[in-house]
Short mmCIF file of C-alpha atoms in Angstrom, two decimals:
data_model
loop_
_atom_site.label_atom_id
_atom_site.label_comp_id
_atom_site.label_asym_id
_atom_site.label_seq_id
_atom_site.Cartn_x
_atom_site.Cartn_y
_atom_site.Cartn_z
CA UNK A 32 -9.05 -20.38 -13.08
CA UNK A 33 -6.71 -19.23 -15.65
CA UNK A 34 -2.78 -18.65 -15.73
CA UNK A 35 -3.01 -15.58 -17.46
CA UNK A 36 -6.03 -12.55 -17.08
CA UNK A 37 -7.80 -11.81 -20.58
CA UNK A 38 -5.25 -8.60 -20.88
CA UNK A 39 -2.35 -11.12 -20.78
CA UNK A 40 -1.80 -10.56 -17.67
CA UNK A 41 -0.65 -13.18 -14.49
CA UNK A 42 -2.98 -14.70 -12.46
CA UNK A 43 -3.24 -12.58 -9.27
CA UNK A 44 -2.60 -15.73 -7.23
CA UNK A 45 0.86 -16.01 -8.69
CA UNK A 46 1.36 -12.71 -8.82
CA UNK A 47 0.53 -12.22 -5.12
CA UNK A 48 2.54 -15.28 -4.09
CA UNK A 49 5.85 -14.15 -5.80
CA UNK A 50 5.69 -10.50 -4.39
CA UNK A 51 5.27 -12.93 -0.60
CA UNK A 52 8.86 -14.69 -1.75
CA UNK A 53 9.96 -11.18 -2.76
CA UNK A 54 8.93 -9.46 0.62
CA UNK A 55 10.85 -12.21 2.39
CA UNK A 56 14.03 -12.03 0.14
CA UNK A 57 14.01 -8.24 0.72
CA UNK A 58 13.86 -8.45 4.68
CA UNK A 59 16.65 -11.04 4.35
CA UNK A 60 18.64 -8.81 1.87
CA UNK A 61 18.28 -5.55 3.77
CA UNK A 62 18.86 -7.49 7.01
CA UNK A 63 22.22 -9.61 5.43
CA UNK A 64 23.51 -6.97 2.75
CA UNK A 65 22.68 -3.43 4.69
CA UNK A 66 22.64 -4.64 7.97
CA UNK A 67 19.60 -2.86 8.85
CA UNK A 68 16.24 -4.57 8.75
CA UNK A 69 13.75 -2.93 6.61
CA UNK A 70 10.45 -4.04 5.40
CA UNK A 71 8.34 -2.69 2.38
CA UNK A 72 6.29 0.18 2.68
CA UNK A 73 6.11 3.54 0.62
CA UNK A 74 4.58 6.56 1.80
CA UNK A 75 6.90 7.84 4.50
CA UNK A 76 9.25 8.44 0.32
CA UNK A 77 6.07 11.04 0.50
CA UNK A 78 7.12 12.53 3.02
CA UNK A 79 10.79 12.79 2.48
CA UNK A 80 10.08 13.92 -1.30
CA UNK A 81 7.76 16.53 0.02
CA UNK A 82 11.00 18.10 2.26
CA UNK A 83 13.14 17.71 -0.41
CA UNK A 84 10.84 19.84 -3.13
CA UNK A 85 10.33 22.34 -0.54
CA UNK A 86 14.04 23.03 0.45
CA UNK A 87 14.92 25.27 -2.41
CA UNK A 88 12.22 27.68 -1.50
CA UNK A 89 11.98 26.96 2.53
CA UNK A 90 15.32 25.51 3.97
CA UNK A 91 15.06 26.88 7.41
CA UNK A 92 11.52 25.74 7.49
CA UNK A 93 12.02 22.03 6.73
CA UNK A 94 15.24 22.58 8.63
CA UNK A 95 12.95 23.63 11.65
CA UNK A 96 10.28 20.78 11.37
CA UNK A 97 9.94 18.91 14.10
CA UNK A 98 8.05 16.02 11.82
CA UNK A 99 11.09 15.95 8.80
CA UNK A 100 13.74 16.08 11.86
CA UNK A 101 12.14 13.01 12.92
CA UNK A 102 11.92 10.93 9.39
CA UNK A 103 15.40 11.78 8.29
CA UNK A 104 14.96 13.46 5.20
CA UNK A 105 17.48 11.72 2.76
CA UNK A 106 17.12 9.46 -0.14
CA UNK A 107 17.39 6.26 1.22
CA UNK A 108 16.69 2.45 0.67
CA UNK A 109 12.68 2.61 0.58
CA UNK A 110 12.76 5.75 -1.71
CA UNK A 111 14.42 3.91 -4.10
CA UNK A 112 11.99 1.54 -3.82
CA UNK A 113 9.43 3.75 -5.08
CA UNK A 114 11.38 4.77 -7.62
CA UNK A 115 11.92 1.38 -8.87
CA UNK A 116 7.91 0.67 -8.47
CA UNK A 117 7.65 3.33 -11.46
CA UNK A 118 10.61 1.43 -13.41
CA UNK A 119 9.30 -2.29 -12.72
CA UNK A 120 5.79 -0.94 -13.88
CA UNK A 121 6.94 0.24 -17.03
CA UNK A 122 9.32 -2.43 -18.23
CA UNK A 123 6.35 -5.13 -17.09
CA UNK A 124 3.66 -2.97 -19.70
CA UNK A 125 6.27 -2.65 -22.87
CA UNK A 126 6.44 -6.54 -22.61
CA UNK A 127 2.88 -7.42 -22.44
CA UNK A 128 1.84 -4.40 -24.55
CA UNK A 129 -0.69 -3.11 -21.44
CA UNK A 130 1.38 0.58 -21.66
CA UNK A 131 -1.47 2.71 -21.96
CA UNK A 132 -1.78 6.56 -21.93
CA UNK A 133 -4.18 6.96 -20.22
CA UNK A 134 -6.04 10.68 -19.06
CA UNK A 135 -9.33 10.08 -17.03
CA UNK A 136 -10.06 6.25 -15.52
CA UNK A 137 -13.57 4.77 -17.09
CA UNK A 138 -15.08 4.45 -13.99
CA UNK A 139 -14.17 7.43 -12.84
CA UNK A 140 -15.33 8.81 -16.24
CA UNK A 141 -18.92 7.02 -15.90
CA UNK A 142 -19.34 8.38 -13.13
CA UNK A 143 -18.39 12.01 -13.05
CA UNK A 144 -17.64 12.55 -17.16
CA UNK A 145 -14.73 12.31 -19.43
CA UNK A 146 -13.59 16.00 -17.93
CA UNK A 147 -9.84 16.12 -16.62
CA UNK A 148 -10.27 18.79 -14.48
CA UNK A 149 -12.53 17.33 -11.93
CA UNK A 150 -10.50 13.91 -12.09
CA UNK A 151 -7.53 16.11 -10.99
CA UNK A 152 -9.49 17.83 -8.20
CA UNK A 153 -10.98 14.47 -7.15
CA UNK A 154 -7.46 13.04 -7.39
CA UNK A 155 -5.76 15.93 -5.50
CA UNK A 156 -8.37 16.39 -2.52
CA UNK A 157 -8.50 12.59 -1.99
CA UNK A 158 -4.28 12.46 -2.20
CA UNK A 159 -4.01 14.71 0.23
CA UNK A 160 -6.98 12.96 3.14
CA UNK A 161 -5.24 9.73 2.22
CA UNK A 162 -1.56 10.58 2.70
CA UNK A 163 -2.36 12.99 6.44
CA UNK A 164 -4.65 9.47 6.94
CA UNK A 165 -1.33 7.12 6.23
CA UNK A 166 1.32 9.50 8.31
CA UNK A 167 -1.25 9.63 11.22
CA UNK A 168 -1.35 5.53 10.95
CA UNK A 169 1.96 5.05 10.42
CA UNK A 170 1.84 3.25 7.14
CA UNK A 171 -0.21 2.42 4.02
CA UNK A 172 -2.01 -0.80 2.30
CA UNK A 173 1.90 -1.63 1.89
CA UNK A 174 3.98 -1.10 5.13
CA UNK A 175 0.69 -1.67 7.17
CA UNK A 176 -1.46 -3.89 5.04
CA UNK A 177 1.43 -6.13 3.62
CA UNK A 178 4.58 -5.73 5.86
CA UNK A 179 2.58 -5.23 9.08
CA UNK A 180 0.22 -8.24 8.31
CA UNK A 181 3.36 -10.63 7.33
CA UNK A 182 4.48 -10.35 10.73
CA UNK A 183 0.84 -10.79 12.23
CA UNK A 184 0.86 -7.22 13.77
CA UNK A 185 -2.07 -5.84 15.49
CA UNK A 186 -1.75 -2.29 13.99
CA UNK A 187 -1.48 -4.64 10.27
CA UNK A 188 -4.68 -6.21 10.93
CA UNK A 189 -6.87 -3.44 12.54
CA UNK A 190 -5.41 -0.46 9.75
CA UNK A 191 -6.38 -2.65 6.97
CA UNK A 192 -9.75 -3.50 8.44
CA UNK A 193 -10.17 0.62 8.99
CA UNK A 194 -8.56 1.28 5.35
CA UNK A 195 -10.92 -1.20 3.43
CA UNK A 196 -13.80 -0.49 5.71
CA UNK A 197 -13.97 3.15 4.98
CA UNK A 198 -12.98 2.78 1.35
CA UNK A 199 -16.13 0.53 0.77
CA UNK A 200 -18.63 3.11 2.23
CA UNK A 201 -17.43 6.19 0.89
CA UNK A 202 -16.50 4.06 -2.65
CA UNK A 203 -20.48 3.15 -2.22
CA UNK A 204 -21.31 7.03 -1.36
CA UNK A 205 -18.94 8.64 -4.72
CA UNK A 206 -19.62 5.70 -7.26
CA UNK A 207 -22.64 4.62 -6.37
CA UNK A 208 -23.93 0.79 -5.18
CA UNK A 209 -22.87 -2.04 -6.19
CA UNK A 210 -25.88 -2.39 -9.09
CA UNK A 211 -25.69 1.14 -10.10
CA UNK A 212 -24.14 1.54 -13.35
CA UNK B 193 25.77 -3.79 -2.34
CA UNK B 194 24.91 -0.07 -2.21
CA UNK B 195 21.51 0.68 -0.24
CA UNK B 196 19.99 2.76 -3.35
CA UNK B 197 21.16 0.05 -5.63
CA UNK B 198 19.26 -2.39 -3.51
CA UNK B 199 16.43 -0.70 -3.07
CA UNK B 200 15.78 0.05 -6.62
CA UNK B 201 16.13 -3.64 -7.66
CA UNK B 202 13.61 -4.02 -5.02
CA UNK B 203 11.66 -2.07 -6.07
CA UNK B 204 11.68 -2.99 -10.23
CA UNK B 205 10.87 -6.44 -9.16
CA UNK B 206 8.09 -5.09 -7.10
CA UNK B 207 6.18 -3.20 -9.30
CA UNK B 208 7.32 -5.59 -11.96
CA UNK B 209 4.93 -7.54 -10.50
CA UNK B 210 2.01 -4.85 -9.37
CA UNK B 211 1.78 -4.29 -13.08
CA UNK B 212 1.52 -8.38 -13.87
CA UNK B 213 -0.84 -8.61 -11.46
CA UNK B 214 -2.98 -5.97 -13.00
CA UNK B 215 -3.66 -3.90 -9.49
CA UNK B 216 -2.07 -0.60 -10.00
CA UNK B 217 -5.74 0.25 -12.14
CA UNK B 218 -7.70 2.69 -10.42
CA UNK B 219 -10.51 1.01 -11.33
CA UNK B 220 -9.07 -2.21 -9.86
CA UNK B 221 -9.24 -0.48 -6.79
CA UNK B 222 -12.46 1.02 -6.76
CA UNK B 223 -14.08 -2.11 -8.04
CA UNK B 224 -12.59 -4.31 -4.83
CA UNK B 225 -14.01 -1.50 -2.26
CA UNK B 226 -17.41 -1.43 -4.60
CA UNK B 227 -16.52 -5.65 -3.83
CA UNK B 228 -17.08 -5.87 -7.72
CA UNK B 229 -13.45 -7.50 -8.44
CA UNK B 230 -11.69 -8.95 -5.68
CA UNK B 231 -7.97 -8.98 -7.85
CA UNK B 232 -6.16 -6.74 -5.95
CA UNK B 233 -7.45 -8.62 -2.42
CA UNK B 234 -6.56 -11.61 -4.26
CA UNK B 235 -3.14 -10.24 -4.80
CA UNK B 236 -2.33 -8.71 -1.29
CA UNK B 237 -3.82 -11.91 0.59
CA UNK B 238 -1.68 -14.15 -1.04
CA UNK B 239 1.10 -12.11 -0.79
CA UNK B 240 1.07 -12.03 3.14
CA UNK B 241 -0.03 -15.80 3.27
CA UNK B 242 3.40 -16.58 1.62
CA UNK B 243 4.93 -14.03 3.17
CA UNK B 244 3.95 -15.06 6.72
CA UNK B 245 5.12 -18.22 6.72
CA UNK B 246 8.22 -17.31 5.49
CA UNK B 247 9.16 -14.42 7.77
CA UNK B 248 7.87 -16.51 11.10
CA UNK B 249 10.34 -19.63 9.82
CA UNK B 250 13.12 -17.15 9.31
CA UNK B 251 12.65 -15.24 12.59
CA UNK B 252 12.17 -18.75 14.19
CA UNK B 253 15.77 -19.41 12.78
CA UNK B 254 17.02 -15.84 14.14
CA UNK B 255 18.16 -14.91 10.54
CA UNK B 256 15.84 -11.53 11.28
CA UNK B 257 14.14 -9.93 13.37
CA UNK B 258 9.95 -8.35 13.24
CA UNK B 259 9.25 -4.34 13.44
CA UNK B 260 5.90 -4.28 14.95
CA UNK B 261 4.62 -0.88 13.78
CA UNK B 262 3.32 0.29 17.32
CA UNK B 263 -0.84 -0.33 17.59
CA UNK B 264 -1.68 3.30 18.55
CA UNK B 265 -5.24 3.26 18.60
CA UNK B 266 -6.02 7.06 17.85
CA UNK B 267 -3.65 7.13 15.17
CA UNK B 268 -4.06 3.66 12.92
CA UNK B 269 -8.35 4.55 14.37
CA UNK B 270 -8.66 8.00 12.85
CA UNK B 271 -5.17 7.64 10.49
CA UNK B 272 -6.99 4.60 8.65
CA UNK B 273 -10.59 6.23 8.70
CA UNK B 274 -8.83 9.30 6.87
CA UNK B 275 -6.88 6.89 4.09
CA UNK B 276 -9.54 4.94 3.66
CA UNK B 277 -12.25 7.95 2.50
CA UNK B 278 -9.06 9.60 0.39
CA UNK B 279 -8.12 5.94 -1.15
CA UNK B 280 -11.61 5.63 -2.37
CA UNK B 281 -11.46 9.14 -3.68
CA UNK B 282 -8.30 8.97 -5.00
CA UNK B 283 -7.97 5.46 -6.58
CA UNK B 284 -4.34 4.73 -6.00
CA UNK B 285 -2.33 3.94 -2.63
CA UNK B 286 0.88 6.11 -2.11
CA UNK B 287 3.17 2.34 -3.67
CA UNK B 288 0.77 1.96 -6.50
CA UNK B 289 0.34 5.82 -7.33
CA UNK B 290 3.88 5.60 -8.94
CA UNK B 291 3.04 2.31 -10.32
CA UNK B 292 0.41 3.46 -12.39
CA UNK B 293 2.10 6.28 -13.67
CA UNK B 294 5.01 3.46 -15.05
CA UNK B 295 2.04 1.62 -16.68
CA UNK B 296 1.16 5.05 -19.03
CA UNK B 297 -1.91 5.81 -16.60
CA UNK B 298 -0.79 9.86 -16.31
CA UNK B 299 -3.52 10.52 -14.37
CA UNK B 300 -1.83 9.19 -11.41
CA UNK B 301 0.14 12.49 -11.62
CA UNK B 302 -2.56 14.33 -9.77
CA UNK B 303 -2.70 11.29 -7.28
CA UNK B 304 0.90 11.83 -6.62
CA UNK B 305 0.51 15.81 -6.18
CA UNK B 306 -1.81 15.77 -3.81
CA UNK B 307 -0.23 12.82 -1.57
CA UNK B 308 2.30 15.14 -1.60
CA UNK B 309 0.91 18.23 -0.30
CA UNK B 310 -0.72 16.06 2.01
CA UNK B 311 2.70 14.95 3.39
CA UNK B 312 3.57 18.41 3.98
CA UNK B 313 0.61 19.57 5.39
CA UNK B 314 1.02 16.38 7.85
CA UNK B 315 4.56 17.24 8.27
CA UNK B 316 2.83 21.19 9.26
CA UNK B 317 0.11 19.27 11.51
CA UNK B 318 2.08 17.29 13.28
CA UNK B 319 2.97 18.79 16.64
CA UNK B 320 -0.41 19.29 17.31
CA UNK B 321 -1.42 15.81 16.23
CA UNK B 322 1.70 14.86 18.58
CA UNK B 323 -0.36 16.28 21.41
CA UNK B 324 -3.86 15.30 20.75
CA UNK B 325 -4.50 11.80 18.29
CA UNK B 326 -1.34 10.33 18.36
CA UNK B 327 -1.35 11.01 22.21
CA UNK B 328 -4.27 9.21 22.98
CA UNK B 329 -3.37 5.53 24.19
CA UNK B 330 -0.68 3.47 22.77
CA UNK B 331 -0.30 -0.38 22.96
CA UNK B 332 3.14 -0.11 21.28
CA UNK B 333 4.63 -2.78 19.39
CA UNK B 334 2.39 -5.80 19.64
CA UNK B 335 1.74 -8.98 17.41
CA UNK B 336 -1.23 -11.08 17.22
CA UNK B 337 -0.66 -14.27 19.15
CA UNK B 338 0.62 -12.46 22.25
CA UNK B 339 -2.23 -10.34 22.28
CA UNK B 340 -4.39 -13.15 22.14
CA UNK B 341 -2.20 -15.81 23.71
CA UNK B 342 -1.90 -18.29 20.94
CA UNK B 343 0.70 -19.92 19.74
CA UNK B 344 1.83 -18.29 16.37
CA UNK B 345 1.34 -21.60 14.30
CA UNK B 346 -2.10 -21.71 15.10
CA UNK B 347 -2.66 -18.19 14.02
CA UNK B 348 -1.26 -18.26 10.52
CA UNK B 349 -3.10 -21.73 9.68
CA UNK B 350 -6.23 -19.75 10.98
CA UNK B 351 -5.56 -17.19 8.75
CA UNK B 352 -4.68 -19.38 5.82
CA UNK B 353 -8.28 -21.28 6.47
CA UNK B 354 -9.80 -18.14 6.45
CA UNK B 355 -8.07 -16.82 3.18
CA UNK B 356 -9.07 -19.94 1.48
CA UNK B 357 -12.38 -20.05 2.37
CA UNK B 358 -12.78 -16.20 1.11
CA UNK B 359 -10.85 -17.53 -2.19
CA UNK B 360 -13.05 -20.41 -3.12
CA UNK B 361 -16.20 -17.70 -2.29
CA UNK B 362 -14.68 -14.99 -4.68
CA UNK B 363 -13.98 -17.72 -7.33
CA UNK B 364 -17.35 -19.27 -7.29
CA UNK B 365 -18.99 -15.66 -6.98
CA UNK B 366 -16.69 -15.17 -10.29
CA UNK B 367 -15.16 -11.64 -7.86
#
């Protein structure tokens, strides 16, 4: 086992193991600094971003929903977390020189062609069962899968078990098994 | 400190180390649920080993306290069937979406467009969903060795056993 992946990246041990210390240090830092516990997670941000592009156009409308009532649509501690995802990401690539612009993903691209359009449509349909999927839940691979399984929850545990379960039979049914190249 | 401040140092550091870790790729995540790469299972597992002990000393010590999200059964049931066929799709999770985007992957634009329509159409859905799926039965809050009457000790070293096992299997299996 090596320190550093052939793209000089980290070893995903390490990697995982220092975003453990940093889920703990954010619990304690929400919990000591904001006095408000939070844990990680990212895609009610969907949510709230979603309200907030549609205001211009539909105020009374987001105004009257009785879902955005409910999540508080503001920019708040976890948003900026997302935001900072997108920061963190691209400060980490400039230093190991892994920035890479990149238009259709080569698996995707063996599968279905180098064509943008269908990635998009592929990308969009599958966006939008995934995020209706992670509102219904309550959470995705991060609030559930890491934040939920930190703390030994049940819903943790069973959502990632219904989230990896589902993604390896319909992965099997779009790409094809696991010999099929 | 500022809670948009904090959040966004959070965050940095977070997908600071997504990107090290090499599992914002969308074919990172196809090739663990084709269980052709295991990184990105290598990455989350270890994360919430560390991260379990950790939290259960600190809540031991009262310096915080858990938020069970509540174990609905329709919801995370049909919520998690729904994620899981639109992951697979997709390629991205809603955290790592904006990840890959940092990372020059632009693609993840059309990720990100549709998670947010799908938010909204959610948002649209939802007092019906309030009535039917979400309605169904509700265990609330619950954690693990409650539910199955252990002590919580015993549970995490059970889980850490059973993370190392799967470990040493993806090493050998070169996952």
């Amino acid at each position: 086992m090596k320190w550093r992946t052939d793209d000089r990246g980290w070893n995903p041990y390490l990697a995982g193991a220092l975003t453990g210390v940093l889920a703990i240090a954010s619990v304690v830092a929400t919990t000591r600094i904001l006095g408000k516990t939070s844990y990680l997670g990212a895609s009610t941000t969907f949510v709230r971003a979603a309200a907030l592009l549609q205001r211009p156009v539909a105020r009374e409308h987001v105004a009257a929903g009785e879902y955005y009532t409910e999540t508080k649509i503001k920019v708040d501690w976890q948003f900026m977390v997302v935001v900072g995802i997108f920061l963190g990401a691209l400060l980490s690539s400039l230093t190991d020189g892994s920035l890479r612009a990149e238009a259709v993903p080569p698996t995707w691209s063996q599968r279905f062609g180098p064509g943008v359009g269908k990635r998009a449509v592929g990308a969009i349909l599958g966006g939008i069962v995934a995020m209706v999927g992670a509102r219904m839940a309550d959470g995705c691979p991060s609030g559930h899968g890491l934040s939920g399984m930190m703390q030994l929850s049940v819903s943790g545990f069973v959502a990632l078990a219904f989230f990896f379960g589902t993604g390896i039979v319909v992965a099997r049914l779009v790409y094809g098994g696991r010999n099929h190249e | 400190m500022n809670e948009q401040i904090l959040g966004l140092v959070t965050g940095v550091a977070f997908g600071f180390l997504l990107q090290k870790g090499r599992v914002l790729r969308f074919d990172k995540q196809v090739a663990a649920m084709r269980l052709k790469d295991m990184t990105i299972l290598k990455f989350m597992l270890t994360a919430i080993l560390v991260g379990m002990v950790g939290l259960h000393l600190l809540a031991h010590f009262d310096v915080l306290a858990f938020k069970h999200k509540p174990m609905n059964l329709g919801a995370v049931g049909l919520g998690g069937l729904l994620f899981g066929a639109g992951w697979a799709v997709m390629g991205f999770c809603p955290g790592t979406s904006v990840g890959a985007l940092g990372e020059g992957r632009w693609h993840a634009v059309f990720a990100i467009v549709g998670m947010l329509v799908g938010a909204a159409v959610y948002a649209e859905l939802y007092p019906f969903f309030k009535r039917t799926v979400l309605a169904w039965k509700n265990f609330g809050p619950i954690a693990l060795p409650e539910t199955l009457g252990l002590n919580p000790w015993l549970v995490i070293a059970l889980f850490w056993a059973l993370c190392l096992a799967l470990f040493v299997w993806f090493e050998k299996k070169r996952l």
